[in-house]
Amino acid sequence: MQPDEALALLKQGSAQIINESELREKLALDRPLRVKLGVDPTTSDIHLGHTIVLRKLRQFQELGHQAILIIGDFTGMIGDPSGRSVTRPHLTHKKLLANAATYREQAFKILDPARTETMCNGDWFRAMSFEDVIRLNSRVTLQQMLQREDFKARIEQQQPIRAHEVQYLLPILEGLDGSKKMSKSLGNYAAINESPSEMFGKLMSISDKLMARYYQLLLRRAARRDMHPLEAKKQLAFEIVQTYHSADAAKRTLDEWNTRFGKRDLKNTDLPTFSPGEQQDFAAVTVVSDVYRKVFQLEKSHSEVSRLIKQGSVEIDGIKIRDPKAKVALHPSQILRLDRKRAVRIGWPG
């Protein structure tokens, strides 16, 4: 492939190339490049946000280049690329290595193992002097470092930005809530090693506006304009489940979802279980918020949940609950529907 053709391919889905002329020159050398991607193993899961840059790395491999996957066993202890206004707790080196244990296996769902090397950045960062750090920082400008939208927002809100945070420049994928960056810590993620039903259900929960972004970033194309938004969302979820599991798993999950939510036959479908505490008779808004958080890892405010209840979205065994303050007693085997896309089976008190 000619350098300009390769560059055009690599530019697809890229927000910015720093800098483009240097990349074109390197591609014109007509020899394998060593292309590096660093990931901090702050959790044990690789989620869909990570897959965007992993797929870009796979594009380099398909052009004949060598991928270097760098595990941030050093930067993971001190960095905070999450975009949150509150700095996350520091992780120990032992914990980071434990989290990284499955990273290779998950990354190889996307990368070609034969063209991938793995290394830890602590191997050289621990040997660097402060002079080395200063020289490294001279390669970028402060304007580049502060261009992230979440940095701008935090400056306006007078939220602190620690000096080490500006080392992380890359905005990736919005989480399932459509606001903050996808992060397991924030509960707005879909991991690539989740079960097909979990992955499918989480993707069906995103907004129509966010769905358009997911199509472009995860499937590299737009949704069909003649397709109903619900069907387009099913197609998105189907293709992503197919990518990280199999075509059979994707078809099974789609059929199950249609049975569960299309035909409204919940009694005979495989639902996640929610086990309430021994104490019962909580307000409906409290119970529903608890299920969203504990079962689906979604943080919803009481006002959001109250609105769902008043709209008639929440049901217990088909009976709608309209009052957010109504006392709810849950019993084993009941079906609690939260909204059009989520329902749970009540288990024995935990």
PDB file of N, CA and C in Angstrom, residues 123-188:
ATOM      1  N   ASP A 123       9.996  -0.897  33.621  1.00  0.00           N
ATOM      2  CA  ASP A 123      11.350  -1.354  33.309  1.00  0.00           C
ATOM      3  C   ASP A 123      12.271  -0.184  32.978  1.00  0.00           C
ATOM      4  N   TRP A 124      11.712   0.893  32.384  1.00  0.00           N
ATOM      5  CA  TRP A 124      12.574   2.046  32.081  1.00  0.00           C
ATOM      6  C   TRP A 124      12.250   3.274  32.928  1.00  0.00           C
ATOM      7  N   PHE A 125      10.988   3.446  33.337  1.00  0.00           N
ATOM      8  CA  PHE A 125      10.672   4.627  34.138  1.00  0.00           C
ATOM      9  C   PHE A 125      11.391   4.615  35.490  1.00  0.00           C
ATOM     10  N   ARG A 126      11.563   3.440  36.057  1.00  0.00           N
ATOM     11  CA  ARG A 126      12.260   3.376  37.346  1.00  0.00           C
ATOM     12  C   ARG A 126      13.733   3.739  37.216  1.00  0.00           C
ATOM     13  N   ALA A 127      14.259   3.646  36.010  1.00  0.00           N
ATOM     14  CA  ALA A 127      15.674   3.972  35.792  1.00  0.00           C
ATOM     15  C   ALA A 127      15.877   5.414  35.328  1.00  0.00           C
ATOM     16  N   MET A 128      14.776   6.149  35.076  1.00  0.00           N
ATOM     17  CA  MET A 128      14.899   7.514  34.557  1.00  0.00           C
ATOM     18  C   MET A 128      15.249   8.500  35.658  1.00  0.00           C
ATOM     19  N   SER A 129      16.026   9.496  35.296  1.00  0.00           N
ATOM     20  CA  SER A 129      16.328  10.597  36.207  1.00  0.00           C
ATOM     21  C   SER A 129      15.315  11.719  35.984  1.00  0.00           C
ATOM     22  N   PHE A 130      15.301  12.697  36.890  1.00  0.00           N
ATOM     23  CA  PHE A 130      14.397  13.828  36.709  1.00  0.00           C
ATOM     24  C   PHE A 130      14.765  14.611  35.450  1.00  0.00           C
ATOM     25  N   GLU A 131      16.038  14.649  35.120  1.00  0.00           N
ATOM     26  CA  GLU A 131      16.474  15.300  33.880  1.00  0.00           C
ATOM     27  C   GLU A 131      15.833  14.627  32.673  1.00  0.00           C
ATOM     28  N   ASP A 132      15.761  13.290  32.705  1.00  0.00           N
ATOM     29  CA  ASP A 132      15.125  12.558  31.608  1.00  0.00           C
ATOM     30  C   ASP A 132      13.655  12.942  31.479  1.00  0.00           C
ATOM     31  N   VAL A 133      12.970  13.103  32.625  1.00  0.00           N
ATOM     32  CA  VAL A 133      11.551  13.468  32.619  1.00  0.00           C
ATOM     33  C   VAL A 133      11.361  14.846  31.988  1.00  0.00           C
ATOM     34  N   ILE A 134      12.207  15.796  32.367  1.00  0.00           N
ATOM     35  CA  ILE A 134      12.113  17.148  31.805  1.00  0.00           C
ATOM     36  C   ILE A 134      12.328  17.117  30.295  1.00  0.00           C
ATOM     37  N   ARG A 135      13.317  16.374  29.851  1.00  0.00           N
ATOM     38  CA  ARG A 135      13.585  16.277  28.409  1.00  0.00           C
ATOM     39  C   ARG A 135      12.391  15.661  27.676  1.00  0.00           C
ATOM     40  N   LEU A 136      11.769  14.659  28.278  1.00  0.00           N
ATOM     41  CA  LEU A 136      10.615  14.008  27.660  1.00  0.00           C
ATOM     42  C   LEU A 136       9.444  14.980  27.546  1.00  0.00           C
ATOM     43  N   ASN A 137       9.211  15.768  28.601  1.00  0.00           N
ATOM     44  CA  ASN A 137       8.103  16.719  28.582  1.00  0.00           C
ATOM     45  C   ASN A 137       8.314  17.844  27.579  1.00  0.00           C
ATOM     46  N   SER A 138       9.559  18.081  27.175  1.00  0.00           N
ATOM     47  CA  SER A 138       9.828  19.152  26.215  1.00  0.00           C
ATOM     48  C   SER A 138       9.292  18.828  24.828  1.00  0.00           C
ATOM     49  N   ARG A 139       8.860  17.590  24.611  1.00  0.00           N
ATOM     50  CA  ARG A 139       8.378  17.181  23.291  1.00  0.00           C
ATOM     51  C   ARG A 139       6.916  17.573  23.049  1.00  0.00           C
ATOM     52  N   VAL A 140       6.212  18.026  24.097  1.00  0.00           N
ATOM     53  CA  VAL A 140       4.811  18.429  23.932  1.00  0.00           C
ATOM     54  C   VAL A 140       4.615  19.812  24.537  1.00  0.00           C
ATOM     55  N   THR A 141       3.536  20.485  24.114  1.00  0.00           N
ATOM     56  CA  THR A 141       3.232  21.818  24.639  1.00  0.00           C
ATOM     57  C   THR A 141       2.150  21.728  25.710  1.00  0.00           C
ATOM     58  N   LEU A 142       2.089  22.746  26.557  1.00  0.00           N
ATOM     59  CA  LEU A 142       1.054  22.790  27.585  1.00  0.00           C
ATOM     60  C   LEU A 142      -0.322  22.889  26.937  1.00  0.00           C
ATOM     61  N   GLN A 143      -0.407  23.605  25.801  1.00  0.00           N
ATOM     62  CA  GLN A 143      -1.691  23.715  25.100  1.00  0.00           C
ATOM     63  C   GLN A 143      -2.195  22.338  24.666  1.00  0.00           C
ATOM     64  N   GLN A 144      -1.283  21.499  24.172  1.00  0.00           N
ATOM     65  CA  GLN A 144      -1.674  20.137  23.797  1.00  0.00           C
ATOM     66  C   GLN A 144      -2.152  19.361  25.017  1.00  0.00           C
ATOM     67  N   MET A 145      -1.469  19.549  26.124  1.00  0.00           N
ATOM     68  CA  MET A 145      -1.807  18.794  27.324  1.00  0.00           C
ATOM     69  C   MET A 145      -3.165  19.193  27.894  1.00  0.00           C
ATOM     70  N   LEU A 146      -3.539  20.467  27.735  1.00  0.00           N
ATOM     71  CA  LEU A 146      -4.771  20.965  28.349  1.00  0.00           C
ATOM     72  C   LEU A 146      -5.948  21.001  27.385  1.00  0.00           C
ATOM     73  N   GLN A 147      -5.823  20.392  26.210  1.00  0.00           N
ATOM     74  CA  GLN A 147      -6.894  20.482  25.223  1.00  0.00           C
ATOM     75  C   GLN A 147      -8.069  19.553  25.522  1.00  0.00           C
ATOM     76  N   ARG A 148      -7.896  18.607  26.433  1.00  0.00           N
ATOM     77  CA  ARG A 148      -8.994  17.692  26.742  1.00  0.00           C
ATOM     78  C   ARG A 148     -10.193  18.461  27.284  1.00  0.00           C
ATOM     79  N   GLU A 149     -11.394  18.075  26.820  1.00  0.00           N
ATOM     80  CA  GLU A 149     -12.610  18.776  27.218  1.00  0.00           C
ATOM     81  C   GLU A 149     -12.841  18.697  28.720  1.00  0.00           C
ATOM     82  N   ASP A 150     -12.522  17.547  29.339  1.00  0.00           N
ATOM     83  CA  ASP A 150     -12.771  17.424  30.774  1.00  0.00           C
ATOM     84  C   ASP A 150     -11.838  18.327  31.575  1.00  0.00           C
ATOM     85  N   PHE A 151     -10.634  18.594  31.048  1.00  0.00           N
ATOM     86  CA  PHE A 151      -9.743  19.540  31.714  1.00  0.00           C
ATOM     87  C   PHE A 151     -10.348  20.948  31.671  1.00  0.00           C
ATOM     88  N   LYS A 152     -10.880  21.328  30.503  1.00  0.00           N
ATOM     89  CA  LYS A 152     -11.487  22.651  30.366  1.00  0.00           C
ATOM     90  C   LYS A 152     -12.647  22.808  31.354  1.00  0.00           C
ATOM     91  N   ALA A 153     -13.454  21.762  31.456  1.00  0.00           N
ATOM     92  CA  ALA A 153     -14.608  21.817  32.361  1.00  0.00           C
ATOM     93  C   ALA A 153     -14.157  21.929  33.812  1.00  0.00           C
ATOM     94  N   ARG A 154     -13.124  21.199  34.163  1.00  0.00           N
ATOM     95  CA  ARG A 154     -12.649  21.228  35.545  1.00  0.00           C
ATOM     96  C   ARG A 154     -12.017  22.568  35.897  1.00  0.00           C
ATOM     97  N   ILE A 155     -11.367  23.217  34.925  1.00  0.00           N
ATOM     98  CA  ILE A 155     -10.824  24.553  35.158  1.00  0.00           C
ATOM     99  C   ILE A 155     -11.966  25.537  35.405  1.00  0.00           C
ATOM    100  N   GLU A 156     -13.025  25.452  34.585  1.00  0.00           N
ATOM    101  CA  GLU A 156     -14.177  26.341  34.748  1.00  0.00           C
ATOM    102  C   GLU A 156     -14.870  26.120  36.089  1.00  0.00           C
ATOM    103  N   GLN A 157     -14.904  24.861  36.543  1.00  0.00           N
ATOM    104  CA  GLN A 157     -15.566  24.526  37.804  1.00  0.00           C
ATOM    105  C   GLN A 157     -14.635  24.652  39.004  1.00  0.00           C
ATOM    106  N   GLN A 158     -13.425  25.122  38.751  1.00  0.00           N
ATOM    107  CA  GLN A 158     -12.407  25.286  39.790  1.00  0.00           C
ATOM    108  C   GLN A 158     -12.116  23.971  40.513  1.00  0.00           C
ATOM    109  N   GLN A 159     -12.165  22.885  39.742  1.00  0.00           N
ATOM    110  CA  GLN A 159     -11.775  21.579  40.261  1.00  0.00           C
ATOM    111  C   GLN A 159     -10.284  21.391  40.017  1.00  0.00           C
ATOM    112  N   PRO A 160      -9.571  20.753  40.945  1.00  0.00           N
ATOM    113  CA  PRO A 160      -8.120  20.623  40.781  1.00  0.00           C
ATOM    114  C   PRO A 160      -7.733  19.691  39.636  1.00  0.00           C
ATOM    115  N   ILE A 161      -6.655  20.030  38.954  1.00  0.00           N
ATOM    116  CA  ILE A 161      -6.010  19.153  37.975  1.00  0.00           C
ATOM    117  C   ILE A 161      -4.582  18.955  38.456  1.00  0.00           C
ATOM    118  N   ARG A 162      -4.250  17.750  38.818  1.00  0.00           N
ATOM    119  CA  ARG A 162      -2.900  17.475  39.304  1.00  0.00           C
ATOM    120  C   ARG A 162      -1.914  17.499  38.132  1.00  0.00           C
ATOM    121  N   ALA A 163      -0.683  17.872  38.429  1.00  0.00           N
ATOM    122  CA  ALA A 163       0.314  18.024  37.371  1.00  0.00           C
ATOM    123  C   ALA A 163       0.536  16.733  36.600  1.00  0.00           C
ATOM    124  N   HIS A 164       0.447  15.578  37.294  1.00  0.00           N
ATOM    125  CA  HIS A 164       0.717  14.318  36.601  1.00  0.00           C
ATOM    126  C   HIS A 164      -0.405  13.941  35.641  1.00  0.00           C
ATOM    127  N   GLU A 165      -1.625  14.482  35.850  1.00  0.00           N
ATOM    128  CA  GLU A 165      -2.755  14.101  35.005  1.00  0.00           C
ATOM    129  C   GLU A 165      -2.581  14.562  33.564  1.00  0.00           C
ATOM    130  N   VAL A 166      -1.871  15.679  33.362  1.00  0.00           N
ATOM    131  CA  VAL A 166      -1.761  16.219  32.012  1.00  0.00           C
ATOM    132  C   VAL A 166      -0.850  15.384  31.126  1.00  0.00           C
ATOM    133  N   GLN A 167      -0.250  14.339  31.682  1.00  0.00           N
ATOM    134  CA  GLN A 167       0.546  13.431  30.857  1.00  0.00           C
ATOM    135  C   GLN A 167      -0.356  12.566  29.978  1.00  0.00           C
ATOM    136  N   TYR A 168      -1.646  12.486  30.308  1.00  0.00           N
ATOM    137  CA  TYR A 168      -2.580  11.627  29.581  1.00  0.00           C
ATOM    138  C   TYR A 168      -3.426  12.498  28.665  1.00  0.00           C
ATOM    139  N   LEU A 169      -3.225  12.369  27.362  1.00  0.00           N
ATOM    140  CA  LEU A 169      -3.823  13.306  26.415  1.00  0.00           C
ATOM    141  C   LEU A 169      -5.030  12.762  25.677  1.00  0.00           C
ATOM    142  N   LEU A 170      -5.290  11.471  25.755  1.00  0.00           N
ATOM    143  CA  LEU A 170      -6.191  10.856  24.789  1.00  0.00           C
ATOM    144  C   LEU A 170      -7.625  10.772  25.289  1.00  0.00           C
ATOM    145  N   PRO A 171      -8.583  11.492  24.684  1.00  0.00           N
ATOM    146  CA  PRO A 171      -9.993  11.267  24.968  1.00  0.00           C
ATOM    147  C   PRO A 171     -10.443  10.019  24.215  1.00  0.00           C
ATOM    148  N   ILE A 172     -11.197   9.140  24.880  1.00  0.00           N
ATOM    149  CA  ILE A 172     -11.556   7.902  24.188  1.00  0.00           C
ATOM    150  C   ILE A 172     -13.071   7.838  23.983  1.00  0.00           C
ATOM    151  N   LEU A 173     -13.744   6.982  24.688  1.00  0.00           N
ATOM    152  CA  LEU A 173     -15.150   6.697  24.407  1.00  0.00           C
ATOM    153  C   LEU A 173     -16.009   7.077  25.600  1.00  0.00           C
ATOM    154  N   GLU A 174     -17.144   7.748  25.325  1.00  0.00           N
ATOM    155  CA  GLU A 174     -18.079   8.026  26.401  1.00  0.00           C
ATOM    156  C   GLU A 174     -18.607   6.713  26.966  1.00  0.00           C
ATOM    157  N   GLY A 175     -18.862   6.715  28.274  1.00  0.00           N
ATOM    158  CA  GLY A 175     -19.410   5.526  28.908  1.00  0.00           C
ATOM    159  C   GLY A 175     -20.880   5.354  28.602  1.00  0.00           C
ATOM    160  N   LEU A 176     -21.473   4.317  29.184  1.00  0.00           N
ATOM    161  CA  LEU A 176     -22.866   3.989  28.900  1.00  0.00           C
ATOM    162  C   LEU A 176     -23.815   5.103  29.309  1.00  0.00           C
ATOM    163  N   ASP A 177     -23.381   5.948  30.268  1.00  0.00           N
ATOM    164  CA  ASP A 177     -24.240   7.040  30.712  1.00  0.00           C
ATOM    165  C   ASP A 177     -24.200   8.239  29.771  1.00  0.00           C
ATOM    166  N   GLY A 178     -23.265   8.214  28.786  1.00  0.00           N
ATOM    167  CA  GLY A 178     -23.208   9.264  27.780  1.00  0.00           C
ATOM    168  C   GLY A 178     -22.526  10.535  28.221  1.00  0.00           C
ATOM    169  N   SER A 179     -21.887  10.532  29.386  1.00  0.00           N
ATOM    170  CA  SER A 179     -21.236  11.759  29.850  1.00  0.00           C
ATOM    171  C   SER A 179     -19.752  11.547  30.070  1.00  0.00           C
ATOM    172  N   LYS A 180     -19.377  10.851  31.144  1.00  0.00           N
ATOM    173  CA  LYS A 180     -17.958  10.666  31.451  1.00  0.00           C
ATOM    174  C   LYS A 180     -17.351   9.574  30.584  1.00  0.00           C
ATOM    175  N   LYS A 181     -15.993   9.574  30.541  1.00  0.00           N
ATOM    176  CA  LYS A 181     -15.275   8.545  29.800  1.00  0.00           C
ATOM    177  C   LYS A 181     -15.612   7.168  30.353  1.00  0.00           C
ATOM    178  N   MET A 182     -15.680   6.168  29.459  1.00  0.00           N
ATOM    179  CA  MET A 182     -15.986   4.813  29.905  1.00  0.00           C
ATOM    180  C   MET A 182     -14.955   4.356  30.930  1.00  0.00           C
ATOM    181  N   SER A 183     -15.435   3.891  32.076  1.00  0.00           N
ATOM    182  CA  SER A 183     -14.546   3.501  33.168  1.00  0.00           C
ATOM    183  C   SER A 183     -15.262   2.513  34.064  1.00  0.00           C
ATOM    184  N   LYS A 184     -14.589   1.425  34.426  1.00  0.00           N
ATOM    185  CA  LYS A 184     -15.187   0.463  35.344  1.00  0.00           C
ATOM    186  C   LYS A 184     -15.430   1.100  36.700  1.00  0.00           C
ATOM    187  N   SER A 185     -14.513   1.975  37.123  1.00  0.00           N
ATOM    188  CA  SER A 185     -14.652   2.623  38.421  1.00  0.00           C
ATOM    189  C   SER A 185     -15.924   3.458  38.499  1.00  0.00           C
ATOM    190  N   LEU A 186     -16.355   4.012  37.370  1.00  0.00           N
ATOM    191  CA  LEU A 186     -17.555   4.840  37.349  1.00  0.00           C
ATOM    192  C   LEU A 186     -18.811   4.026  37.056  1.00  0.00           C
ATOM    193  N   GLY A 187     -18.661   2.726  36.803  1.00  0.00           N
ATOM    194  CA  GLY A 187     -19.817   1.866  36.569  1.00  0.00           C
ATOM    195  C   GLY A 187     -20.504   2.098  35.245  1.00  0.00           C
ATOM    196  N   ASN A 188     -19.812   2.689  34.266  1.00  0.00           N
ATOM    197  CA  ASN A 188     -20.452   3.005  32.978  1.00  0.00           C
ATOM    198  C   ASN A 188     -19.740   2.305  31.825  1.00  0.00           C
TER     199      ASN A 188
END
